[in-house]
CSV table of C-alpha atoms in Angstrom, one decimal:
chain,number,residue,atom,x,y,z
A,1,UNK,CA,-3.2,5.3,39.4
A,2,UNK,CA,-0.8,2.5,40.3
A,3,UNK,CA,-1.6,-0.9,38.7
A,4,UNK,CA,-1.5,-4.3,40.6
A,5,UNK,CA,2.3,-4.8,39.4
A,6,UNK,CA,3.7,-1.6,41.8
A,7,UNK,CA,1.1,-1.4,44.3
A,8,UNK,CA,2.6,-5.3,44.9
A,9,UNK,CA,5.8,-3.9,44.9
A,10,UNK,CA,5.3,-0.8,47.1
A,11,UNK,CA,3.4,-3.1,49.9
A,12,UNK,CA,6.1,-5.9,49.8
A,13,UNK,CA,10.0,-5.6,52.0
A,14,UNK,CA,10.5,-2.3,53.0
A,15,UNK,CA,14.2,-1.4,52.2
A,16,UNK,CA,16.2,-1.0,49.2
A,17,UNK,CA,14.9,-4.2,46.9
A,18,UNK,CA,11.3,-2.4,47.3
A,19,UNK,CA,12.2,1.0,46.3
A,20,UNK,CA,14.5,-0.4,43.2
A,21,UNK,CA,11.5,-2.8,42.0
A,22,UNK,CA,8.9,0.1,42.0
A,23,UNK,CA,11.7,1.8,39.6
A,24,UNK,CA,12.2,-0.8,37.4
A,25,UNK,CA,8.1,-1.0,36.8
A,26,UNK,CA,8.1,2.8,37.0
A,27,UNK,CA,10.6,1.8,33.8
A,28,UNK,CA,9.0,-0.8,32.0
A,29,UNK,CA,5.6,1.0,32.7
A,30,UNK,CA,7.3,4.0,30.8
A,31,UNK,CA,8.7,1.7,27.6
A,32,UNK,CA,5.3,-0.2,27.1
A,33,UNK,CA,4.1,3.3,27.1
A,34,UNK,CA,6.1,4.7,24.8
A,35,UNK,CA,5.8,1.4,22.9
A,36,UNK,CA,2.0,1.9,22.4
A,37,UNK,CA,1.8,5.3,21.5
A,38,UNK,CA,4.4,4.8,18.8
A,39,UNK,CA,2.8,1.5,17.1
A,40,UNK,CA,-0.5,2.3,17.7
A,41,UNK,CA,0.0,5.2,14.4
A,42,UNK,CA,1.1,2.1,12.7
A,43,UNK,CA,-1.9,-0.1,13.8
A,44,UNK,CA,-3.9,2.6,12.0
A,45,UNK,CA,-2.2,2.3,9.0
A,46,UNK,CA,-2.5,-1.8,8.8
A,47,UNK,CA,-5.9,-1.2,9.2
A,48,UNK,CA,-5.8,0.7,6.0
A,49,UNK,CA,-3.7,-1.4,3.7
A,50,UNK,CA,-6.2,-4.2,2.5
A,51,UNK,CA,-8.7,-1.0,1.4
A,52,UNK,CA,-5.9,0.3,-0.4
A,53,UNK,CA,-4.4,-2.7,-1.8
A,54,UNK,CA,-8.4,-3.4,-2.8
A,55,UNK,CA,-8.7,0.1,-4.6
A,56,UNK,CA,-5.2,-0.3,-6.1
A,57,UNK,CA,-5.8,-3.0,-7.9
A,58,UNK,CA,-9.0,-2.2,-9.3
A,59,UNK,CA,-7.3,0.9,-11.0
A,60,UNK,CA,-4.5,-1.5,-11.8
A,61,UNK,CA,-7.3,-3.5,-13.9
A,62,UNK,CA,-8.8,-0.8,-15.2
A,63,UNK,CA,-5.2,0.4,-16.8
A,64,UNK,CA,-4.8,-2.8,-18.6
A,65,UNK,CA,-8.0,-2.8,-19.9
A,66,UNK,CA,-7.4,0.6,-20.9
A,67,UNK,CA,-4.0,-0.9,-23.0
A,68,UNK,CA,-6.0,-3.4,-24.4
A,69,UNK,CA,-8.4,-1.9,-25.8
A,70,UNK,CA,-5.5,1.1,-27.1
A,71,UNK,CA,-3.6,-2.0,-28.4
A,72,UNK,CA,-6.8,-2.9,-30.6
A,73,UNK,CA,-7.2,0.4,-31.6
A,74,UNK,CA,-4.0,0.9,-33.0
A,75,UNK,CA,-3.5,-2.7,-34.4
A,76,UNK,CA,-6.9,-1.7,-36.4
A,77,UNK,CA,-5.4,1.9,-37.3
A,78,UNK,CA,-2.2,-0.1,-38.7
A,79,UNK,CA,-4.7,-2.3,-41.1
A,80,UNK,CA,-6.6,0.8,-42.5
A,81,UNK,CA,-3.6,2.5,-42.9
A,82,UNK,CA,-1.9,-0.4,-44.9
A,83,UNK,CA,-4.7,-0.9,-46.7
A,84,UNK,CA,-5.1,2.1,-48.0
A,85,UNK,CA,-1.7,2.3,-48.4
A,86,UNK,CA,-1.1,-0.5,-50.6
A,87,UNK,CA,-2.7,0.5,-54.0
A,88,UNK,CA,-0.5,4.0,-53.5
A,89,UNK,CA,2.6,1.8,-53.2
A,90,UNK,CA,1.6,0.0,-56.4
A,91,UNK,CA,1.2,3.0,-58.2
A,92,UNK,CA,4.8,4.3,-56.9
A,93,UNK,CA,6.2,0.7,-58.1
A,94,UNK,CA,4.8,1.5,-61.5
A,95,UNK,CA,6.2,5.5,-61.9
């Protein structure tokens, strides 16, 4: 169906500037078409972005908790070991 735009056109002069006009909307109908179909994939993407950035940075928060608690780990690993270390390095000072 024709929209208000090129039925207005198509009633107006008869003649050359009619048939020209009803081209150009035939045109710019065509673009906006195009137009939508190709942002509207894109609309659907935005839509998407804030869940994603929500559920990325949850795992981002869930890594660094995951290095902290690795970093106290090994920082406790690094006492035990010295300490148990340390009277073995006294008795290699003495041999």
């Amino acid at each position: 169906t024709m929209g208000k735009i090129g039925q207005g056109l198509r009633r107006g002069s008869a003649g050359k500037a009619s048939g020209m006009g009803a081209i150009e909307v035939d045109k710019v109908r065509k673009a906006i078409q195009t137009l939508c179909q190709s942002t509207n994939p894109l609309g659907k993407c935005m839509d998407y972005v804030h869940e994603d950035l929500s559920v990325m940075g949850k795992e981002l928060e869930r890594w660094r908790s995951d290095y902290r608690k690795s970093c106290d780990a090994m920082e406790d690993e690094q006492r035990t070991t010295s300490e148990t270390l340390h009277p073995l390095r006294g008795k290699l000072v003495d041999v």
